[in-house]
Coordinates of C-alpha atoms and ligand atoms in Angstrom, one line a residue:
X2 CA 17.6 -9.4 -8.3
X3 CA 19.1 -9.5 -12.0
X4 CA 20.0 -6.2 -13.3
X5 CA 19.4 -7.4 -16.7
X6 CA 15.1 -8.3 -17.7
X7 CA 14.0 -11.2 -18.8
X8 CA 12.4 -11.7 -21.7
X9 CA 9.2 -10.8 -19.6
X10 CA 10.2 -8.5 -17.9
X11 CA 11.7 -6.3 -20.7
X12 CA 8.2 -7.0 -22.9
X13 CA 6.6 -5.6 -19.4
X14 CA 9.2 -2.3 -19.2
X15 CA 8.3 -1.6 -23.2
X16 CA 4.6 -1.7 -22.2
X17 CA 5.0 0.5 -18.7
X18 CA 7.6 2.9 -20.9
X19 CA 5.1 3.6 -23.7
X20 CA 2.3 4.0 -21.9
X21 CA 4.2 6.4 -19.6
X22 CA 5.7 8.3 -22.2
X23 CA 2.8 8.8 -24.3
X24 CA 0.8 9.7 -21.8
X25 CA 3.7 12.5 -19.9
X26 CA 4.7 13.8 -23.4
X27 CA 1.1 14.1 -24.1
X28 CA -2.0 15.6 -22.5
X29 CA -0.8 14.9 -19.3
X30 CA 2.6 16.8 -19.4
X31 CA 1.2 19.1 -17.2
X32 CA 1.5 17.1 -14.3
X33 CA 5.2 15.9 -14.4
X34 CA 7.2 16.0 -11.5
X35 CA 4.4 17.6 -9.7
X36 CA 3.2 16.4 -6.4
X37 CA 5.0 14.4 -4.0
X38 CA 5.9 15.3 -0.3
X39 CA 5.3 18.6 1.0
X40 CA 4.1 19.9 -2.3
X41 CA 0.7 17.8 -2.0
X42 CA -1.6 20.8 -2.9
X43 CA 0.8 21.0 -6.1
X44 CA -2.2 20.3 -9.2
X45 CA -4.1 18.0 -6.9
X46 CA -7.2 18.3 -9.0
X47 CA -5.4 17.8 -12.0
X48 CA -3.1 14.2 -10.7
X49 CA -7.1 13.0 -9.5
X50 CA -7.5 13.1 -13.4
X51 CA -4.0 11.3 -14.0
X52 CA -4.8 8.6 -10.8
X53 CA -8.3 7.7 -12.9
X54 CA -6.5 7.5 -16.2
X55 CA -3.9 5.2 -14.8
X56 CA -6.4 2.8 -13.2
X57 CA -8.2 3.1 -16.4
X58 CA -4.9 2.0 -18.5
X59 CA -4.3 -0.6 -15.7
X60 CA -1.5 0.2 -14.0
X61 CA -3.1 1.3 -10.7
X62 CA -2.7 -1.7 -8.0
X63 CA -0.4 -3.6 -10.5
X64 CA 0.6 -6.4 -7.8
X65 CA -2.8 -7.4 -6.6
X66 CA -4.5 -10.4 -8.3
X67 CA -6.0 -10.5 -11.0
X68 CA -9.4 -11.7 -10.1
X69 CA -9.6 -7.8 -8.1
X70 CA -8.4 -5.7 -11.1
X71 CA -4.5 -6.5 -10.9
X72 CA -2.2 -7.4 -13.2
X73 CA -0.5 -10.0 -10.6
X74 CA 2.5 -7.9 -12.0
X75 CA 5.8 -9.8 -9.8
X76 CA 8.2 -8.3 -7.9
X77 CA 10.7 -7.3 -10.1
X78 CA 8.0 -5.7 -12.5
X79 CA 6.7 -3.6 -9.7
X80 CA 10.5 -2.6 -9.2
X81 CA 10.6 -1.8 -13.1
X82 CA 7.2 -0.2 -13.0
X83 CA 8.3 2.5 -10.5
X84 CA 11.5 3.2 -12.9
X85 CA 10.0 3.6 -15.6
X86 CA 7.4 6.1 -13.8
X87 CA 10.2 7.8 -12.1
X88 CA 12.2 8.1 -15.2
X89 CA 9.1 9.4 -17.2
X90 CA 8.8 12.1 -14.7
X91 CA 5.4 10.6 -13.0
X92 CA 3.6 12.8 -10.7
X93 CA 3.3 12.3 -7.0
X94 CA 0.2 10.2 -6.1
X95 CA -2.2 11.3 -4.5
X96 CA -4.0 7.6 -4.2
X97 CA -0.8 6.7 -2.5
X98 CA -2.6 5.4 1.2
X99 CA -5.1 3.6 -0.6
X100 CA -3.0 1.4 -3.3
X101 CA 0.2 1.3 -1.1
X102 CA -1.4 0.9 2.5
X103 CA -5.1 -0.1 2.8
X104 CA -5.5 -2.4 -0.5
X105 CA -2.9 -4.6 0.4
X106 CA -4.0 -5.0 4.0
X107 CA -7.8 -5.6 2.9
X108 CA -6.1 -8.0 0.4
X109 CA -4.7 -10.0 3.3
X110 CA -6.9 -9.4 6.1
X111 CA -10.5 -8.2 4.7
X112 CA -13.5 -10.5 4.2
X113 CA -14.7 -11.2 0.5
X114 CA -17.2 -8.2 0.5
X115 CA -14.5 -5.6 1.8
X116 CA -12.4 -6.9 -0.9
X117 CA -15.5 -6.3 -3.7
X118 CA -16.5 -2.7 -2.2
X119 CA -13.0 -1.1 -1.4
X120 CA -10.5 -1.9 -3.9
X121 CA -12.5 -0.7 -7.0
X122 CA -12.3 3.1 -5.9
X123 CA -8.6 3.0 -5.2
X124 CA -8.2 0.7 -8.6
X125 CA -9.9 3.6 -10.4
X126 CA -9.3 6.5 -8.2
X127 CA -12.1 7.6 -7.1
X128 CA -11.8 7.1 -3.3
X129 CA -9.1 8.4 -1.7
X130 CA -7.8 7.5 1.7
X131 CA -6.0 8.1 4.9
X132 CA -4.5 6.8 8.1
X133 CA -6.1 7.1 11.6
X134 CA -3.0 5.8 13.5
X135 CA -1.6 8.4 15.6
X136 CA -3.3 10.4 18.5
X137 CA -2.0 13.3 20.6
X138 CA -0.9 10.9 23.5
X139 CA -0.6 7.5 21.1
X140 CA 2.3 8.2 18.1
X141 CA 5.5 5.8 19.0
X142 CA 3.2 3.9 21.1
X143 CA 0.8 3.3 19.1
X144 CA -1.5 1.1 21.3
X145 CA -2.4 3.8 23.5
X146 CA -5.1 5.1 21.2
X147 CA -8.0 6.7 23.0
X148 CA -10.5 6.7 20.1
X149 CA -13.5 4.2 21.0
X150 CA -15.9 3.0 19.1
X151 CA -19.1 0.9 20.3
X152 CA -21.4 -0.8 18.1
X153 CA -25.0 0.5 18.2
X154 CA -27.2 -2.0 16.3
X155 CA -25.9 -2.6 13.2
X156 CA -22.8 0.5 13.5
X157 CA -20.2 1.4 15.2
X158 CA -20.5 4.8 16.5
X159 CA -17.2 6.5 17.3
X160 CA -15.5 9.4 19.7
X161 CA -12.2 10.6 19.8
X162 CA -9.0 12.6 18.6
X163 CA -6.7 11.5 15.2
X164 CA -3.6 13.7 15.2
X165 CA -1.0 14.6 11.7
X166 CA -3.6 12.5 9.4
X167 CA -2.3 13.2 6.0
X168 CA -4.6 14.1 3.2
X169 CA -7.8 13.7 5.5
X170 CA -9.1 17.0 3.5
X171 CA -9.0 15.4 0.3
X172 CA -9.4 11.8 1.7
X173 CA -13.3 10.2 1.5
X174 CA -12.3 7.5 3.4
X175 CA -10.2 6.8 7.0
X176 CA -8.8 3.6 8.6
X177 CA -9.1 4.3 12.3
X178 CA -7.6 2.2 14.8
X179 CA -10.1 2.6 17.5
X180 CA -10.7 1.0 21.4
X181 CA -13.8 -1.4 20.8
X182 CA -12.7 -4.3 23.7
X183 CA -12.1 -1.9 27.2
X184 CA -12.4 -4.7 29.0
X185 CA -9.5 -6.8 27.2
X186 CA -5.7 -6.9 27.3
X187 CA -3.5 -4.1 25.6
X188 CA -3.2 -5.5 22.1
X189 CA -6.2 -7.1 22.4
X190 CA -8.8 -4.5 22.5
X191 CA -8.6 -3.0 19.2
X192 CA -9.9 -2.5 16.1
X193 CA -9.3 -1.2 12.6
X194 CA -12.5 0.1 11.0
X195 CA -13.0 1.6 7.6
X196 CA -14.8 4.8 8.7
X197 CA -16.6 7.5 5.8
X198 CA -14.8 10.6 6.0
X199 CA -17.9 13.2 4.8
X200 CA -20.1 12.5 7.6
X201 CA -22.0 14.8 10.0
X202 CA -19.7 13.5 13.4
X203 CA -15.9 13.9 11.3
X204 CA -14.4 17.2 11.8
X205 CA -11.3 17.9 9.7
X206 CA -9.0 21.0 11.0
X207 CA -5.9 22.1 8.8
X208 CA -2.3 21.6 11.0
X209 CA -0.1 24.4 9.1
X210 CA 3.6 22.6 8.5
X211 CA 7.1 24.4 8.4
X212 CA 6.1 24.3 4.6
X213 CA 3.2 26.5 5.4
X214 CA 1.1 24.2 3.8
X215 CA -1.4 22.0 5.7
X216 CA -0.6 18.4 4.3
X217 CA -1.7 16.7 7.9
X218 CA -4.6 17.1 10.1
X219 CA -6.5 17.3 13.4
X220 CA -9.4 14.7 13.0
X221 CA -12.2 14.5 15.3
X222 CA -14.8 12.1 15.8
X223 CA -18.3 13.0 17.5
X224 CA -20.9 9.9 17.6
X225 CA -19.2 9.2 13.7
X226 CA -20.4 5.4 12.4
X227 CA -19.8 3.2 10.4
X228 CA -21.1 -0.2 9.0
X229 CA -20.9 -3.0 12.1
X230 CA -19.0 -4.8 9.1
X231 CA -16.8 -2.2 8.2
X232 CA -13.9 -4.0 11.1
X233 CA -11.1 -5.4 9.0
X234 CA -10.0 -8.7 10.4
X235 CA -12.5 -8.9 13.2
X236 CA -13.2 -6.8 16.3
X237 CA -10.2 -7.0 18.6
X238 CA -7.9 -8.1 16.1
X239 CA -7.0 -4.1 14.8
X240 CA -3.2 -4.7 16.5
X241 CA -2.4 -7.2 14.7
X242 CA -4.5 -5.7 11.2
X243 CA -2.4 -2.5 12.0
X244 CA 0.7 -3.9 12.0
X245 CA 0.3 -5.8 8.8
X246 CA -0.3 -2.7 7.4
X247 CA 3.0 -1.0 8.4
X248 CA 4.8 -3.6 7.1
X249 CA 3.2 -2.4 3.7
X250 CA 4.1 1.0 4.5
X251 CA 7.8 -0.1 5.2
X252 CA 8.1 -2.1 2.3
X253 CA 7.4 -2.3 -1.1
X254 CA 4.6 1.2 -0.9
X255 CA 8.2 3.1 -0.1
X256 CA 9.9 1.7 -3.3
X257 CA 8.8 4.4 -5.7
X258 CA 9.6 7.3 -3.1
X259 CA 13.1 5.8 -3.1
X260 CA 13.4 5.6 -7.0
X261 CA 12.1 9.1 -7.1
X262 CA 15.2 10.1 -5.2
X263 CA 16.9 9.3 -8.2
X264 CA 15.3 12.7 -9.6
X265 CA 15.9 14.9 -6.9
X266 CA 19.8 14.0 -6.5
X267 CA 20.2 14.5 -10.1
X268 CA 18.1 18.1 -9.4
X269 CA 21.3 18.8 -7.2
X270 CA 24.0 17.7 -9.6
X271 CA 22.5 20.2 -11.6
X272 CA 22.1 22.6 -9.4
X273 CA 25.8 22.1 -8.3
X274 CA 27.1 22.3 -12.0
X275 CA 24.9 25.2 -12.7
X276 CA 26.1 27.1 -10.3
X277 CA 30.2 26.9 -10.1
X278 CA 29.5 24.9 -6.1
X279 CA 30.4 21.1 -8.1
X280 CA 34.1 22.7 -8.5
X281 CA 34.2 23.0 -4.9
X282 CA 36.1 20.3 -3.7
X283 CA 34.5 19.2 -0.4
X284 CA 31.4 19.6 -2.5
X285 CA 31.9 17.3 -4.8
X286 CA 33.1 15.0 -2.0
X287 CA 29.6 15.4 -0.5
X288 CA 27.9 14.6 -3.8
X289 CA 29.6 11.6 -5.1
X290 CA 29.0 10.6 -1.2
X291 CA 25.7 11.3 -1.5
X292 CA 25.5 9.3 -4.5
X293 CA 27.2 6.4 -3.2
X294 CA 24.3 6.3 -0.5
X295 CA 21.8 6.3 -2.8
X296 CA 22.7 3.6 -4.5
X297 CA 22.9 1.5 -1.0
X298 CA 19.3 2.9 -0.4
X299 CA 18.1 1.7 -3.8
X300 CA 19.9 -1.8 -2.8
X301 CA 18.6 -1.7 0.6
X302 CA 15.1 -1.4 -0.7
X303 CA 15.3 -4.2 -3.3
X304 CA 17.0 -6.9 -0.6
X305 CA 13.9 -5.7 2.0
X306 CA 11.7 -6.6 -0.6
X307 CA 13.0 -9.7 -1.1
X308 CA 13.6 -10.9 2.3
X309 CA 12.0 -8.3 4.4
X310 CA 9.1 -10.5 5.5
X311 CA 11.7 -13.4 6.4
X312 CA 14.3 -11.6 8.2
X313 CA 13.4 -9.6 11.0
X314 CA 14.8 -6.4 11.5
X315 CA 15.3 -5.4 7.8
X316 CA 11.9 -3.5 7.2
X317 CA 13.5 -0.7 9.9
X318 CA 16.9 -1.0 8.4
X319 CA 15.6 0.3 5.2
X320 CA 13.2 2.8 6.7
X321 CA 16.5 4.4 8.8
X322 CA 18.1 4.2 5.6
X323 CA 16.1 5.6 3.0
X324 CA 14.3 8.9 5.7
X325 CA 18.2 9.5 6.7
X326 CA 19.5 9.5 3.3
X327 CA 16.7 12.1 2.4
X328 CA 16.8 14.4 5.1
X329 CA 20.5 14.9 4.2
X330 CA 19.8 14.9 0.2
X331 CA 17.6 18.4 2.0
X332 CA 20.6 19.9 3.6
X333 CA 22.7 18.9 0.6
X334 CA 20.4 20.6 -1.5
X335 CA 20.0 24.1 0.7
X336 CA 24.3 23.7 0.8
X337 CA 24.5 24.1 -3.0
X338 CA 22.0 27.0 -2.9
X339 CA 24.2 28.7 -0.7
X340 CA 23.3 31.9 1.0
X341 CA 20.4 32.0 -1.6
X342 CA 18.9 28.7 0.6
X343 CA 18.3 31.3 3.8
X344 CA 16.1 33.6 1.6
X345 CA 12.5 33.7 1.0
X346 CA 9.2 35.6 0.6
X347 CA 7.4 36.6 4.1
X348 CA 4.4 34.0 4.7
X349 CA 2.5 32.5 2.8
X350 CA 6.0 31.6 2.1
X351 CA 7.0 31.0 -1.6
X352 CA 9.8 28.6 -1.2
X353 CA 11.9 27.5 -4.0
X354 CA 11.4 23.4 -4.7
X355 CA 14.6 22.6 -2.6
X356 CA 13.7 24.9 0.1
X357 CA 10.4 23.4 0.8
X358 CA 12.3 19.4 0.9
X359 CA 14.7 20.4 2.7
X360 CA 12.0 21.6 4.9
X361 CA 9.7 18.9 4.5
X362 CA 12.1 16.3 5.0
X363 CA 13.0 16.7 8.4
X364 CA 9.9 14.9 9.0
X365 CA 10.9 11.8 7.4
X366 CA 12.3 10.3 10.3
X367 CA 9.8 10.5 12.3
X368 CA 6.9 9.2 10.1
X369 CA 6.0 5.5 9.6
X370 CA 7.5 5.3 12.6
X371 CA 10.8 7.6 14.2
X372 CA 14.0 6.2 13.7
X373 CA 14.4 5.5 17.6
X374 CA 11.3 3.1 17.1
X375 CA 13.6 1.6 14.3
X376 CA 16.3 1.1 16.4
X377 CA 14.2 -0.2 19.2
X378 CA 13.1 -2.9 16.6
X379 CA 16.6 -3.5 15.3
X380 CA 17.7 -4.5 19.5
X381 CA 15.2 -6.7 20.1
X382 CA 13.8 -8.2 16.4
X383 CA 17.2 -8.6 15.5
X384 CA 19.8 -8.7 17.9
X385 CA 17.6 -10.1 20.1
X386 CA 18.4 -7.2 23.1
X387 CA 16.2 -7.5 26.2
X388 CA 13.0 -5.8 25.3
X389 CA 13.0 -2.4 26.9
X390 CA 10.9 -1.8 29.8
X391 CA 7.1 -0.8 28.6
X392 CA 5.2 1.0 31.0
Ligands
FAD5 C1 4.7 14.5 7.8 C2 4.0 13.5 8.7 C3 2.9 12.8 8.3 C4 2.2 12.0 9.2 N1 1.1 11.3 8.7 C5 0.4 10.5 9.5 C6 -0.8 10.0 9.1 O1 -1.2 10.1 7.9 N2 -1.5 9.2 10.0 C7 -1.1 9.0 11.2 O2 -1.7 8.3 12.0 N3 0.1 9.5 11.7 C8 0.8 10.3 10.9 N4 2.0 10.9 11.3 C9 2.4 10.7 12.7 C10 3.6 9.8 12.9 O3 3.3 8.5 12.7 C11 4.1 10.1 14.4 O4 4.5 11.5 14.4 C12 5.2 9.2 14.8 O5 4.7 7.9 14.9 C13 5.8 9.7 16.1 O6 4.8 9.9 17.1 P1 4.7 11.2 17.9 O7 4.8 12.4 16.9 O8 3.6 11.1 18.8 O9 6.1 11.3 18.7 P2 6.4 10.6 20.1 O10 6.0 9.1 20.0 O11 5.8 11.4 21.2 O12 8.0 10.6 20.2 C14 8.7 11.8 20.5 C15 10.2 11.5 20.5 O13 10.5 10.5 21.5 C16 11.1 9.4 20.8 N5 10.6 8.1 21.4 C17 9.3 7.8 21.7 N6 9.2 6.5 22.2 C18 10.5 6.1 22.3 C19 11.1 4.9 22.7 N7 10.3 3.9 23.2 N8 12.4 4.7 22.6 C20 13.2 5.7 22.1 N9 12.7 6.9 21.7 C21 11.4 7.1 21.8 C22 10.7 9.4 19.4 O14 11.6 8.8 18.5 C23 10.6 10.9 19.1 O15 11.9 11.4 18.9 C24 2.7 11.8 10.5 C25 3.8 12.4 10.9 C26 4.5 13.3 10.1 C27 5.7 14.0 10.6

């Protein structure tokens, strides 16, 4: 990808940059670098307000079509888009599942109707979302999910457990993958239904995190329904729906996270200089290393973009990449706070902003999929190892 813009391009980046800095310098400064990854509860109400004005402004779901609300915007724009929001200081999203993970997989798998009733709320931000993947026994392997679901007349009624699903308190809507075939083969007897959230089976208990905030869940489902055609991509086909979907969630819904690195390694610098540690030699070893790998992780995530779909293997190489990099950006950060880094308030904890990512980010390599699963992939997608031995 060209590091200078085309004419396009750089008319696009004027727009995105105006609109971003009007907006950030104006009556939404409040919300700057607020949000994001273990500070989810950070002015939630208020970044509901800022997720409506942006699909209001158009620059929700930039990549989708046009003829659903889109701007069609290409590849590089979405890359400049999520600069320009990075560099204006844009808050976390909190319609993040629905633009960067369901949208795109109802854009590719869903019927005409899914299409027309789902991607409006997450266009305009006023239905939120969240993933009904993992289960206590079904996380790494994923097809072992327990949930059922049977349809009843027009509905499908649903029982079972959902286990760390992010957001599901502020979420009015869940993609489940769910049992509907029993009688078929493993990867053949799912499903992936869009299931109402505020409903009289769907109960929603708090899981309190090292951060001592409760950004995942325990979801459980008692006789829940939903619409019979609520199934994205037909009944029986939720395997292969599911794993469209983390390909989004490897690829290009991960690009502004990694941009917004940019901000928190700069947050160290500071730190660093602030605080005499940046004359430390080792340390400044560790920063400009540091540095250094955050420019391959920006690369990384450009070139899976590009060819991620086309060469297999390179969607884990960037997930292993970019959760690494950020777990150690956390101990980085606690380093430079020194013995300050071990000190904080009894619970409910107080932490300072880089205790609570250093905390936070342990869990990046083991979300979207652990980095031994992405090793796994590497061997056989693209070394082509035997397949290891599945039970
Ligand atoms: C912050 C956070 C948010 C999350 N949000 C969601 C969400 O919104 N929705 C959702 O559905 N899930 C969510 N998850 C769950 C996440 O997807 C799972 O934690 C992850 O897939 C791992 O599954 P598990 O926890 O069951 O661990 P397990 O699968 O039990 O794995 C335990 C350990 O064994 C290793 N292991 C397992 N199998 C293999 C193998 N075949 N080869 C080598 N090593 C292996 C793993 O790497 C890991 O180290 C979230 C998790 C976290 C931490």
């Amino acid at each position: 990808m060209s590091t200078t813009d085309s004419p396009e391009d750089a008319a696009f980046r004027a727009e995105a940059r105006e609109w971003l800095t009007a907006q950030l310098e104006g009556p939404f400064a409040h919300v700057r670098f607020r949000g994001g990854p273990g500070e989810e509860e950070d002015a939630f109400e208020e970044r509901v307000v800022w997720e409506k004005a942006m699909g209001a402004a158009g620059w929700t779901g930039i990549s989708w079509p046009k003829e659903y609300g889109g701007r069609a915007a290409t590849l590089s724009q979405q890359v400049i888009f999520y600069q320009e929001y990075a560099r204006a200081g844009g808050p976390g999203r909190v319609g993040h599942i629905g633009e960067g993970l369901v949208a795109p997989t109802i854009l590719a798998f869903g019927s005409e109707e899914q299409k027309q009733r789902f991607l409006p709320g997450i266009k305009n931000g006023t239905e939120l979302w969240c993933q009904g993947y993992s289960e206590p026994a079904a996380g790494s392997d994923l097809a072992n999910v327990q949930t059922r679901a049977r349809l009843e007349g027009d509905e499908w009624v649903i029982d079972g457990q959902k286990v760390w699903t992010s957001l599901a308190r502020t979420a009015g809507w869940c993609f489940v993958i769910c049992k509907t075939e029993p009688d078929a083969p493993r990867y053949r007897n799912l499903s992936f239904l869009l299931v109402k959230m505020d409903q009289p089976g769907v109960t929603i208990k708090p899981i309190i995190q090292l951060t001592g905030t409760s950004e995942f869940n325990e979801v459980f489902f008692d006789g829940a329904r939903a619409p019979a055609e609520n199934v994205v991509g037909g009944a029986g086909n939720g395997w292969k729906v599911a794993m469209g979907l983390l390909a989004f969630e490897r690829g290009a819904s991960t690009l502004g996270q990694q941009i917004g690195f940019e901000n928190e390694f700069k947050e160290i610098l500071e730190a660093a200089k602030a605080n005499g540690k940046a004359s430390d030699p080792i340390m400044r070893q560790k920063l400009a290393q540091a540095w250094i790998e955050l420019q391959l992780v920006r690369l990384n995530a450009v070139t899976n973009l590009e060819e991620g779909t086309t060469r297999p293997g390179l969607a884990a190489v960037n997930k292993i990449c970019w959760a690494t990099w950020h777990r150690h950006a956390g101990e980085l950060a606690m380093e430079v706070m020194g013995a300050d880094a071990e000190i904080c308030a009894a619970p409910p904890y107080e932490l300072t902003r880089f205790q609570n990512r250093f905390l936070f980010s342990r869990s990046d390599t083991i979300y979207g999929g652990t980095n031994e699963i992405q090793r796994n992939i590497i061997a056989e997608q693209a070394l082509g190892l035997p397949r290891e031995p599945r039970p």
